[in-house]
XYZ file of C-alpha atoms in Angstrom:
546
model
C 6.706 -11.810 -23.258
C 5.943 -8.280 -22.131
C 3.150 -5.894 -23.067
C 2.900 -2.249 -22.004
C -0.384 -0.352 -22.081
C -1.468 3.160 -21.099
C -5.150 4.002 -20.649
C -5.886 7.710 -20.367
C -8.776 10.142 -20.193
C -10.586 12.595 -17.972
C -11.850 11.921 -14.470
C -15.334 10.483 -14.909
C -14.568 8.615 -18.153
C -13.883 5.301 -16.419
C -10.107 5.163 -16.791
C -9.550 3.380 -13.483
C -12.416 0.939 -14.046
C -11.065 0.027 -17.487
C -7.564 -0.489 -16.074
C -8.865 -2.717 -13.289
C -10.889 -4.806 -15.730
C -7.957 -5.231 -18.088
C -5.577 -6.093 -15.248
C -7.899 -8.766 -13.874
C -8.557 -10.138 -17.349
C -4.838 -10.536 -18.069
C -4.346 -12.253 -14.707
C -7.230 -14.568 -15.585
C -5.477 -15.276 -18.887
C -2.461 -16.488 -16.900
C -0.181 -13.434 -16.824
C 1.489 -11.238 -14.212
C 0.328 -7.630 -14.129
C 1.456 -4.376 -12.555
C -1.097 -1.552 -12.694
C -0.049 1.986 -11.695
C -2.686 4.672 -11.265
C -2.089 8.396 -11.833
C -4.995 10.706 -11.118
C -5.685 14.312 -10.244
C -7.746 15.626 -7.340
C -10.806 16.215 -9.521
C -14.223 14.576 -9.781
C -14.552 15.512 -13.465
C -12.030 16.657 -16.059
C -8.263 16.922 -15.847
C -6.093 14.021 -16.946
C -5.955 10.551 -15.408
C -4.085 7.537 -16.695
C -3.080 4.015 -15.762
C 0.143 2.371 -16.871
C -0.264 -1.414 -17.092
C 2.594 -3.838 -17.574
C 1.854 -7.474 -18.472
C 4.430 -10.263 -18.503
C 4.808 -14.025 -18.316
C 7.203 -13.532 -15.375
C 6.541 -11.497 -12.202
C 6.644 -7.748 -12.860
C 6.978 -5.094 -10.143
C 6.957 -1.700 -11.821
C 5.042 0.359 -14.332
C 6.562 1.697 -17.538
C 6.702 5.223 -18.944
C 8.423 4.389 -22.232
C 8.296 1.790 -25.036
C 4.505 1.541 -24.769
C 2.778 -0.998 -27.039
C -0.754 0.418 -26.889
C -2.295 3.686 -25.767
C -6.048 3.568 -25.203
C -7.106 7.209 -25.562
C -10.470 8.304 -24.225
C -9.678 11.939 -25.044
C -7.330 14.067 -27.148
C -5.180 15.079 -24.153
C -4.123 11.469 -23.653
C -2.627 11.485 -27.136
C -0.882 14.817 -26.566
C 0.625 13.773 -23.217
C 1.629 10.184 -23.976
C 2.134 9.727 -27.749
C 5.922 10.129 -27.507
C 6.076 7.126 -25.166
C 4.820 4.821 -27.930
C 7.067 2.145 -29.472
C 7.861 2.271 -33.183
C 5.438 -0.609 -33.723
C 2.938 0.635 -31.137
C -0.632 1.790 -31.758
C -3.195 4.165 -30.309
C -6.708 2.747 -29.938
C -9.309 5.506 -30.005
C -12.619 6.760 -31.315
C -12.744 8.394 -34.747
C -12.972 11.865 -33.136
C -9.424 11.506 -31.765
C -6.887 12.923 -34.222
C -3.590 11.036 -34.325
C -1.367 8.915 -36.572
C -0.836 5.176 -35.939
C -4.419 4.843 -34.797
C -6.629 1.780 -34.690
C -9.979 3.476 -35.048
C -13.252 2.359 -33.474
C -16.571 4.147 -33.946
C -17.460 4.016 -30.262
C -20.698 5.979 -30.549
C -22.069 3.625 -33.197
C -21.261 0.579 -31.030
C -22.852 2.173 -27.963
C -25.977 3.128 -29.891
C -26.417 -0.422 -31.212
C -25.844 -1.861 -27.726
C -28.376 0.501 -26.143
C -25.713 1.935 -23.870
C -24.453 5.449 -23.160
C -21.163 7.297 -23.503
C -19.906 6.224 -20.061
C -19.321 2.751 -21.542
C -16.860 4.001 -24.152
C -14.105 2.501 -22.006
C -15.625 -0.956 -22.510
C -15.604 -0.477 -26.296
C -11.920 0.416 -26.392
C -10.629 -2.303 -24.067
C -12.708 -4.853 -25.991
C -11.005 -3.613 -29.163
C -7.597 -4.185 -27.569
C -8.666 -7.638 -26.386
C -9.688 -8.610 -29.928
C -6.502 -7.164 -31.469
C -4.467 -9.375 -29.133
C -6.409 -12.436 -30.297
C -7.878 -13.197 -26.870
C -11.123 -14.948 -25.939
C -13.907 -12.416 -25.392
C -15.561 -14.594 -22.728
C -12.702 -13.870 -20.307
C -13.374 -10.146 -20.635
C -17.127 -10.620 -20.301
C -16.714 -12.561 -17.081
C -14.517 -9.827 -15.601
C -16.762 -6.900 -16.545
C -19.729 -7.803 -14.404
C -21.524 -4.552 -13.547
C -25.109 -3.349 -13.304
C -24.870 -2.876 -17.060
C -23.855 -6.490 -17.566
C -26.135 -7.233 -20.539
C -25.229 -4.082 -22.447
C -21.524 -4.637 -21.760
C -21.809 -8.153 -23.191
C -23.490 -6.670 -26.276
C -20.727 -4.075 -26.598
C -18.039 -6.758 -26.531
C -19.923 -8.916 -29.057
C -20.337 -5.933 -31.409
C -16.653 -5.015 -31.151
C -15.685 -8.597 -32.009
C -17.818 -8.314 -35.176
C -15.724 -5.348 -36.361
C -13.035 -5.825 -38.976
C -10.217 -5.072 -36.548
C -6.769 -6.526 -37.292
C -5.379 -9.255 -35.041
C -1.769 -8.120 -34.708
C 0.377 -11.240 -34.986
C 3.414 -9.430 -33.555
C 1.427 -8.521 -30.426
C -0.765 -11.618 -30.179
C -0.589 -13.466 -26.876
C -1.786 -16.890 -25.856
C -3.958 -17.780 -22.883
C -1.792 -19.659 -20.379
C -2.937 -22.594 -18.298
C -1.694 -21.657 -14.832
C -2.786 -21.873 -11.229
C -4.699 -19.040 -9.611
C -2.768 -15.901 -8.716
C -3.276 -13.069 -6.244
C -3.747 -9.595 -7.715
C -4.030 -6.904 -5.039
C -3.663 -3.205 -4.424
C -1.781 -2.204 -1.304
C -5.069 -1.057 0.221
C -6.680 -4.445 -0.416
C -3.630 -6.170 1.053
C -3.842 -4.184 4.306
C -7.589 -4.851 4.486
C -7.171 -8.611 4.167
C -4.238 -8.617 6.565
C -6.354 -6.807 9.160
C -9.233 -9.244 8.675
C -6.890 -12.223 9.087
C -5.518 -10.602 12.251
C -9.024 -10.522 13.760
C -10.085 -6.921 13.121
C -13.267 -5.939 14.991
C -13.546 -2.204 14.292
C -12.170 0.106 11.606
C -12.433 3.859 12.135
C -11.403 6.526 9.639
C -12.148 9.980 8.337
C -11.646 10.075 4.550
C -8.229 11.329 3.464
C -6.426 10.379 0.263
C -4.664 7.967 -0.128
C -5.995 6.112 2.931
C -9.629 6.367 1.777
C -9.599 3.219 -0.420
C -9.028 1.125 2.718
C -12.176 2.639 4.248
C -14.184 1.760 1.127
C -12.804 -1.785 0.935
C -13.509 -2.610 4.579
C -16.964 -1.018 4.344
C -17.744 -3.376 1.451
C -16.557 -6.370 3.519
C -18.020 -5.435 6.907
C -21.063 -7.707 6.740
C -19.131 -10.687 5.397
C -16.543 -10.516 8.191
C -18.663 -8.982 10.958
C -16.605 -5.789 11.230
C -17.852 -2.432 12.463
C -16.725 0.256 10.010
C -17.484 3.809 11.101
C -16.609 7.334 9.969
C -16.467 9.849 12.844
C -16.551 13.567 12.047
C -12.787 14.163 12.345
C -9.468 12.445 13.007
C -9.403 13.435 16.679
C -12.661 11.558 17.113
C -11.257 8.616 15.135
C -8.254 7.976 17.370
C -10.057 8.614 20.650
C -12.899 6.277 19.711
C -10.319 3.672 18.714
C -8.534 3.899 22.060
C -11.856 3.582 23.874
C -12.868 0.535 21.849
C -9.486 -1.112 22.395
C -9.699 -0.386 26.143
C -12.982 -2.314 26.073
C -11.280 -5.302 24.403
C -11.848 -4.820 20.656
C -9.204 -5.200 17.963
C -9.136 -1.786 16.321
C -7.431 -0.115 13.383
C -7.621 3.490 12.202
C -6.586 4.904 8.838
C -5.372 8.312 7.713
C -2.657 10.236 5.889
C -0.073 12.675 7.252
C -2.385 15.633 7.882
C -4.938 13.479 9.666
C -2.239 11.731 11.658
C -1.063 15.163 12.836
C -4.437 15.569 14.563
C -3.991 12.200 16.276
C -0.699 13.042 17.993
C -2.039 13.901 21.458
C -4.146 10.746 21.556
C -1.161 8.702 20.360
C 0.601 9.769 23.559
C -2.508 8.718 25.487
C -2.237 5.238 23.961
C 1.440 5.228 24.890
C 1.075 6.077 28.580
C -2.153 4.128 29.120
C -0.645 1.125 27.276
C -3.728 0.592 25.151
C -3.004 -1.155 21.837
C -4.119 0.420 18.569
C -3.047 -0.133 14.949
C -2.697 3.008 12.837
C -2.510 2.867 9.035
C -0.749 5.959 7.644
C -0.728 6.235 3.838
C 1.718 8.974 2.868
C 1.050 11.504 0.144
C 2.885 14.510 -1.309
C 3.470 16.970 1.530
C 3.912 19.282 3.463
C 0.459 20.564 4.443
C -2.288 19.654 1.954
C 0.431 19.230 -0.658
C -0.766 17.348 -3.746
C -3.383 14.967 -2.434
C -3.209 12.417 -5.247
C 0.572 12.252 -5.578
C 3.041 10.115 -3.682
C 5.998 10.848 -1.400
C 7.833 9.252 1.535
C 8.021 12.377 3.660
C 6.464 11.164 6.919
C 9.031 8.620 8.128
C 10.573 10.663 10.931
C 7.184 12.171 11.758
C 5.640 8.804 12.628
C 8.794 7.730 14.470
C 8.622 10.791 16.717
C 4.886 11.600 16.769
C 3.230 12.256 20.106
C 4.708 14.224 22.971
C 7.008 12.325 25.281
C 8.819 9.026 24.971
C 7.007 5.723 24.657
C 7.581 2.530 22.643
C 5.892 2.005 19.288
C 6.033 -0.286 16.286
C 6.640 1.255 12.847
C 6.587 -1.116 9.882
C 6.723 -0.087 6.215
C 5.655 -2.810 3.735
C 7.495 -2.818 0.425
C 4.894 -4.490 -1.782
C 1.321 -5.733 -1.745
C 2.228 -9.251 -0.647
C 4.326 -7.919 2.192
C 1.518 -5.552 3.233
C -0.715 -8.517 4.141
C 1.968 -10.054 6.313
C 3.135 -6.834 7.973
C -0.427 -5.871 8.895
C -0.898 -9.192 10.698
C 2.413 -8.648 12.506
C 1.431 -5.102 13.512
C -1.766 -6.357 15.167
C 0.078 -9.172 16.922
C 2.800 -6.929 18.339
C 0.420 -4.127 19.293
C -1.980 -6.367 21.195
C 0.605 -8.634 22.792
C 2.787 -5.813 24.090
C 0.108 -3.105 24.526
C 1.787 -0.512 22.317
C 0.621 1.512 19.298
C 1.687 0.045 15.950
C 1.931 2.130 12.787
C 1.727 0.638 9.285
C 3.452 3.191 7.042
C 2.419 3.012 3.386
C 2.147 5.583 0.581
C -0.062 6.397 -2.382
C 2.063 4.399 -4.822
C 1.713 1.190 -2.821
C -1.865 1.850 -1.710
C -3.283 2.421 -5.197
C -1.091 0.248 -7.440
C -1.904 -3.419 -7.970
C 0.480 -6.315 -8.524
C 0.249 -10.059 -9.188
C 1.795 -12.729 -6.957
C 1.757 -16.522 -7.117
C 1.406 -16.898 -3.362
C 1.359 -14.976 -0.097
C 3.507 -16.544 2.602
C 2.239 -15.868 6.117
C 3.810 -16.639 9.458
C 1.526 -18.387 11.928
C 0.789 -15.852 14.661
C -1.835 -15.873 17.428
C -4.856 -13.740 16.554
C -6.293 -13.477 20.065
C -6.603 -10.210 21.967
C -4.187 -11.174 24.771
C -6.843 -10.430 27.384
C -7.000 -11.585 31.003
C -10.650 -12.591 31.206
C -10.465 -14.040 34.742
C -8.248 -11.640 36.687
C -7.398 -12.446 40.277
C -8.491 -10.219 43.121
C -6.187 -7.229 43.376
C -5.304 -7.350 39.668
C -2.861 -4.615 38.638
C -3.281 -3.326 35.083
C 0.164 -1.713 35.187
C 2.008 -4.326 37.203
C 5.774 -3.799 37.258
C 6.653 -7.092 35.619
C 10.140 -8.079 34.540
C 8.997 -8.105 30.898
C 7.134 -4.782 31.133
C 3.879 -6.251 29.812
C 1.132 -8.705 30.711
C -2.328 -9.691 29.497
C -4.850 -6.887 29.949
C -8.064 -7.123 31.899
C -11.007 -5.197 30.463
C -14.153 -3.652 31.947
C -16.753 -6.242 32.864
C -14.267 -8.701 34.351
C -13.576 -9.250 38.034
C -11.141 -6.343 38.203
C -11.009 -2.576 38.509
C -9.556 -1.437 35.192
C -8.459 2.187 35.285
C -6.718 3.637 32.245
C -5.152 7.030 32.792
C -3.517 9.806 30.764
C -1.699 10.923 33.908
C 1.282 9.017 35.172
C -0.058 6.323 37.456
C 0.773 3.518 39.834
C 0.248 -0.188 39.175
C -3.516 0.144 39.694
C -3.808 3.080 37.281
C -4.269 5.654 40.039
C -2.753 9.080 39.317
C 0.603 9.702 40.964
C 3.256 12.404 41.195
C 5.732 10.191 43.002
C 9.113 10.511 41.201
C 10.117 6.948 42.004
C 6.894 5.519 40.581
C 7.231 7.740 37.500
C 10.750 6.455 36.889
C 9.645 2.857 37.401
C 6.740 3.249 34.941
C 8.967 4.745 32.238
C 11.379 1.850 32.621
C 8.523 -0.682 32.645
C 7.145 0.638 29.349
C 10.554 0.615 27.665
C 11.438 -2.897 28.872
C 8.928 -4.159 26.308
C 11.166 -3.114 23.436
C 13.777 -5.717 24.354
C 11.187 -8.467 23.869
C 9.668 -6.821 20.798
C 13.120 -6.647 19.193
C 13.628 -10.368 19.772
C 10.221 -11.206 18.246
C 10.798 -8.999 15.218
C 14.031 -10.855 14.407
C 11.783 -13.811 13.500
C 9.721 -11.658 11.103
C 12.496 -11.008 8.537
C 12.698 -7.252 9.305
C 14.963 -6.768 6.287
C 15.915 -8.773 3.214
C 18.952 -8.808 0.950
C 18.333 -9.401 -2.777
C 20.976 -10.191 -5.389
C 24.674 -10.968 -5.111
C 26.372 -7.982 -6.730
C 29.314 -6.066 -5.275
C 27.397 -2.749 -5.149
C 24.457 -2.183 -2.782
C 21.158 -0.295 -2.990
C 19.581 0.533 0.381
C 15.929 1.534 0.550
C 12.579 1.052 2.275
C 8.841 1.043 1.625
C 7.327 0.949 -1.850
C 10.652 1.685 -3.562
C 11.095 -2.081 -3.301
C 8.826 -2.557 -6.324
C 10.753 -0.605 -9.001
C 14.118 -1.589 -7.479
C 13.310 -5.306 -7.815
C 12.260 -4.704 -11.413
C 15.449 -2.749 -12.098
C 17.610 -5.535 -10.623
C 16.547 -7.786 -13.512
C 18.642 -5.645 -15.878
C 21.342 -4.295 -13.570
C 24.715 -6.023 -13.420
C 26.622 -6.380 -10.167
C 24.022 -4.845 -7.819
C 22.425 -6.100 -4.595
C 19.480 -4.561 -2.766
C 18.858 -4.289 0.990
C 15.161 -3.747 1.710
C 14.293 -2.685 5.277
C 10.700 -3.159 6.491
C 10.912 -2.497 10.235
C 11.794 1.053 11.235
C 10.922 0.627 14.929
C 12.425 -1.453 16.368
C 15.275 -0.752 13.976
C 17.326 -3.787 12.865
C 20.766 -2.495 13.824
C 22.486 -5.628 12.511
C 22.070 -4.343 8.947
C 25.221 -2.366 9.737
C 27.247 -5.558 9.232
C 25.672 -6.093 5.799
C 26.204 -2.527 4.591
C 29.832 -2.467 5.718
C 30.580 -5.399 3.392
C 30.069 -3.151 0.337
C 32.425 -0.490 -1.011
C 29.743 1.203 -3.105
C 26.404 1.906 -1.384
C 23.516 3.974 -2.789
C 20.465 5.238 -0.902
C 17.192 5.368 -2.889
C 14.278 7.315 -1.421
C 11.115 9.063 -2.573
C 11.678 12.235 -0.505
C 13.795 15.398 -0.419
C 16.375 14.808 2.318
C 16.901 11.042 2.536
C 14.928 10.433 5.724
C 15.729 6.734 5.999
C 19.393 7.576 5.555
C 19.115 9.906 8.544
C 17.511 7.182 10.663
C 20.177 4.717 9.531
C 22.905 7.128 10.635
C 21.212 7.681 14.015
C 20.872 3.945 14.629
C 24.147 2.589 13.217
C 26.528 5.490 12.605
C 26.605 4.677 8.878
C 26.317 7.614 6.492
C 25.446 6.907 2.853
C 26.873 9.686 0.668
C 25.482 8.602 -2.709
C 21.740 9.265 -2.894
C 19.084 8.927 -5.571
C 16.155 11.030 -4.355
C 12.889 11.785 -6.134
C 10.306 14.206 -4.766
C 8.120 15.503 -7.600
C 5.079 13.506 -6.490
C 5.707 10.561 -8.805
C 7.141 7.173 -7.812
C 10.306 5.721 -9.246
C 9.980 3.422 -12.230
C 12.464 0.725 -13.156
C 13.764 2.412 -16.316
C 14.852 5.607 -14.571
C 16.560 3.643 -11.792
C 18.422 1.524 -14.342
C 19.703 4.685 -16.059
C 20.783 6.352 -12.809
C 22.379 3.272 -11.247
C 24.190 2.279 -14.445
C 26.213 5.483 -14.174
C 27.418 4.734 -10.623
């Protein structure tokens, strides 16, 4: 069973709210859901839509064709999306919307009888869909719990009294299944950070990282987290480094332009060996770009950000489930080895939601790796064989001097060439141990057993996995860790005669990194860079011709 729905309207008409309610209701009814959000950088007006895909098996991509239902909150939705409708599909809309194949609902009459206002038109139309599918209205009522709860219940009751057809060809049954997880990428990172022991989250709003700020702000009291918005990104990263120096587990969030302002302080974290986790949600760039569109253009930027050479972690989750796990790993590695860790996401992953049966997590320590009882003469930058040790913090029996200058083992500024050389080597010795740890974290995964290979990273995993269901003779290599880079994927790639690189950017940035790290050059590329993510159908068409 599969059902495809588009909900569209202007900003301010409740498109996103309606899509979230429907998604959660279908999950509650026992189904798997993928919900993709498209929106413009407007508070009111323009055109927003959500593409929702429902199935009785896991689904990982939205659809832009063969749509079963379009819920149209305005005329533009019909104009833009009507050609995506199936032959037996329908448009659900108010009587003012002019279109063929319409299931008409007098929304204003319903709202008047319910004592509600026009903002609740979205509730009327999704209730109409719910009835047409033959589903229990109580599920929908329980999901739509807002400040207008009573009037929403009345709206749903009134819609169910209408003489709307129950479409037998589209009717679906409620399934008795165990609970499922349905998360956006932003929610996944938030819960991963909480499970990792997050103390402080600092951010200045910047799409598409802003949802993480809102989510953690809503959870701060429940989990005893300090969530704070400084006045700019420079303040964000410097406050984070200060808080981490004092012993807190800290994460900051931003997008490419905000991360650009953090570069100098990133180098400070590198030389002072103060851990910090940085969430970078990519958007369409360069510069301001298109704030509410997606792209994977910042890969080499985050790998090389900050002046000078210092070790860092860069991990790029491929789906919402993976985002929980990779966030926990980023905290663990950052705080154990005293290095900055970057979680690289994008708008597509951050704002889309997906359903999973379970989330498998590796047991990792969540402590801060602090030396709370340092011995006399403690050296914060001791030249250990491993290049790292537990940190002492202010307030313990030690002098703890962090320094942006090169320094000796006590943190005292130095210009001694021999000490400088020793400190560089000390910092880089960590990477040997980090690389060994990361091997246990499944830094890459091979899907399928075909003779041709897709290579990709990040959120492209979602539509590629969906496409694999219908592609013959293809395998897929998904790479999550970019630093340290898993060089042993070279052996996997060399086993295939036909290899294709899939990326959501202009120049194939991951392909460039792959060539730098392994010497492998992938000639065949499928690149998309118009601000929209891949969907499974377009990948199937492109890959079927290779």
